[in-house]
Short mmCIF file of C-alpha atoms in Angstrom, two decimals:
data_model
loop_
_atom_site.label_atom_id
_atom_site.label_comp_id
_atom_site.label_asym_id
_atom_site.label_seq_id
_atom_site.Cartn_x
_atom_site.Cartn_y
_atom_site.Cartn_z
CA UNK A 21 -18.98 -94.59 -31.89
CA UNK A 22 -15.86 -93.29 -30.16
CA UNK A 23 -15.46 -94.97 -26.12
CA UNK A 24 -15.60 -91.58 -23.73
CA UNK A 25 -11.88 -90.48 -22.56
CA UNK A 26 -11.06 -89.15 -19.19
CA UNK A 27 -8.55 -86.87 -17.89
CA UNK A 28 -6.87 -87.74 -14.49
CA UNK A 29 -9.63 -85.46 -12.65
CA UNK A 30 -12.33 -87.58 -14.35
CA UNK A 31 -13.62 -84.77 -16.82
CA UNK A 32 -14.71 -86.20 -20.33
CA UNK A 33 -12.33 -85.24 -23.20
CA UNK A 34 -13.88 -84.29 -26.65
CA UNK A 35 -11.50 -84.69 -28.88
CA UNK A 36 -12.83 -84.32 -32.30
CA UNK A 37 -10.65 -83.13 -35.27
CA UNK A 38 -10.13 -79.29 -35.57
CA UNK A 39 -11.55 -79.08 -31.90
CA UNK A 40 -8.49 -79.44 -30.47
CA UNK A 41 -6.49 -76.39 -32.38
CA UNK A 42 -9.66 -73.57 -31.79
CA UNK A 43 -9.72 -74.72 -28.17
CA UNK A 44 -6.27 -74.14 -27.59
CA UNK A 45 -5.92 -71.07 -29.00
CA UNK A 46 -9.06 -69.46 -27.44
CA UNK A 47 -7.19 -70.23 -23.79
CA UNK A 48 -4.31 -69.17 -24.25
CA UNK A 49 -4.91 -65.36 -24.90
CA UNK A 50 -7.11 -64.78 -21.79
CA UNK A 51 -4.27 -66.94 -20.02
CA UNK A 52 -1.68 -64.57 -21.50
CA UNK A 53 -3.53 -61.13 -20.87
CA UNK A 54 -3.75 -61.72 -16.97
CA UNK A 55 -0.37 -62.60 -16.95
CA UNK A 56 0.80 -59.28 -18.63
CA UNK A 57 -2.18 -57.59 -16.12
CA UNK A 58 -1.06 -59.34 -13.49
CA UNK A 59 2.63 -58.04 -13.91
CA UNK A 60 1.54 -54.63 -15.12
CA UNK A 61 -0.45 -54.68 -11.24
CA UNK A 62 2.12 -56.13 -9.40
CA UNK A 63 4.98 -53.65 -10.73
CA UNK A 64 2.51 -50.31 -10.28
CA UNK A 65 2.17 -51.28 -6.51
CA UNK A 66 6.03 -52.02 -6.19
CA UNK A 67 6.83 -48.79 -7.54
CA UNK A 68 3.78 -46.80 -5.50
CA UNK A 69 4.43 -48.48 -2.43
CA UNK A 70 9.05 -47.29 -3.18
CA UNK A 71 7.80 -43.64 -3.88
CA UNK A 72 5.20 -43.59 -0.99
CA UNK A 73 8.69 -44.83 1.24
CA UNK A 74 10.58 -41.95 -0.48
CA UNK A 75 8.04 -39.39 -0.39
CA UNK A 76 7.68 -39.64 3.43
CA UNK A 77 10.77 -40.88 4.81
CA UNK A 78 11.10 -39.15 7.54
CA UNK A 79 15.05 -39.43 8.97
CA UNK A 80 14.77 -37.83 12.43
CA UNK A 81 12.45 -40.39 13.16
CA UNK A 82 14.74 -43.33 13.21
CA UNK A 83 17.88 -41.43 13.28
CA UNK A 84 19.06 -38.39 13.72
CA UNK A 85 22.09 -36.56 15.65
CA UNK A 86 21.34 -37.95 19.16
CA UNK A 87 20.74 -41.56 17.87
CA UNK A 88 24.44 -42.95 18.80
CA UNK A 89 24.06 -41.21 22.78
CA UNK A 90 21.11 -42.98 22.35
CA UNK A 91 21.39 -45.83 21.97
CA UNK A 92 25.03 -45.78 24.11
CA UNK A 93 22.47 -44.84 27.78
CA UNK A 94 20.12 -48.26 26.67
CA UNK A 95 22.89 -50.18 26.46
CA UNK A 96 22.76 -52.66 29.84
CA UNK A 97 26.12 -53.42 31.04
CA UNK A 98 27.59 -56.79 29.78
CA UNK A 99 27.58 -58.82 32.36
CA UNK A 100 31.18 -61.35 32.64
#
C-alpha cells in the first residue's frame, strides 16, 4: 500500500495511473467556459453602459453657451 500524499493545504492526493489525465481534463473546460462567459459579460456591460452614456448625453447640462461667463462670475479673486 501506497503512504497518503498531501498538498500544501493538507487535502489527500489520489494519484493513481490514468486518474490524473481524466481529472485534468474534466477541469479545465468548466474553467475555460466561465472565462469566455465571464468576458462575453464583462464586454456586454462595457458596451451597454458606452451606449447608455451616448444615448443620453445630454450637453447643455454640463456645458453649453453660457458655461465660460460661468464659470468667469465663480471665479474668487486671486489673492497676492
Amino acid at each position: 500500500m501506497r503512504p497518503a500524499i498531501f498538498d500544501p493545504f493538507g487535502e489527500r492526493l489520489d494519484l493513481r495511473p490514468g486518474q490524473e489525465a481524466r481529472c485534468a481534463t474534466t477541469r479545465r473546460r468548466p474553467v475555460r467556459t466561465r472565462r469566455i462567459v465571464g468576458a462575453v459579460l464583462f464586454w456586454a456591460l462595457a458596451a451597454g453602459l458606452i451606449t447608455a452614456r451616448g444615448v443620453f448625453f445630454d450637453p447643455s447640462t454640463a456645458f453649453g453657451p453660457e458655461a465660460p461667463a460661468r464659470v468667469a462670475a465663480t471665479q474668487a479673486p486671486v489673492l497676492r
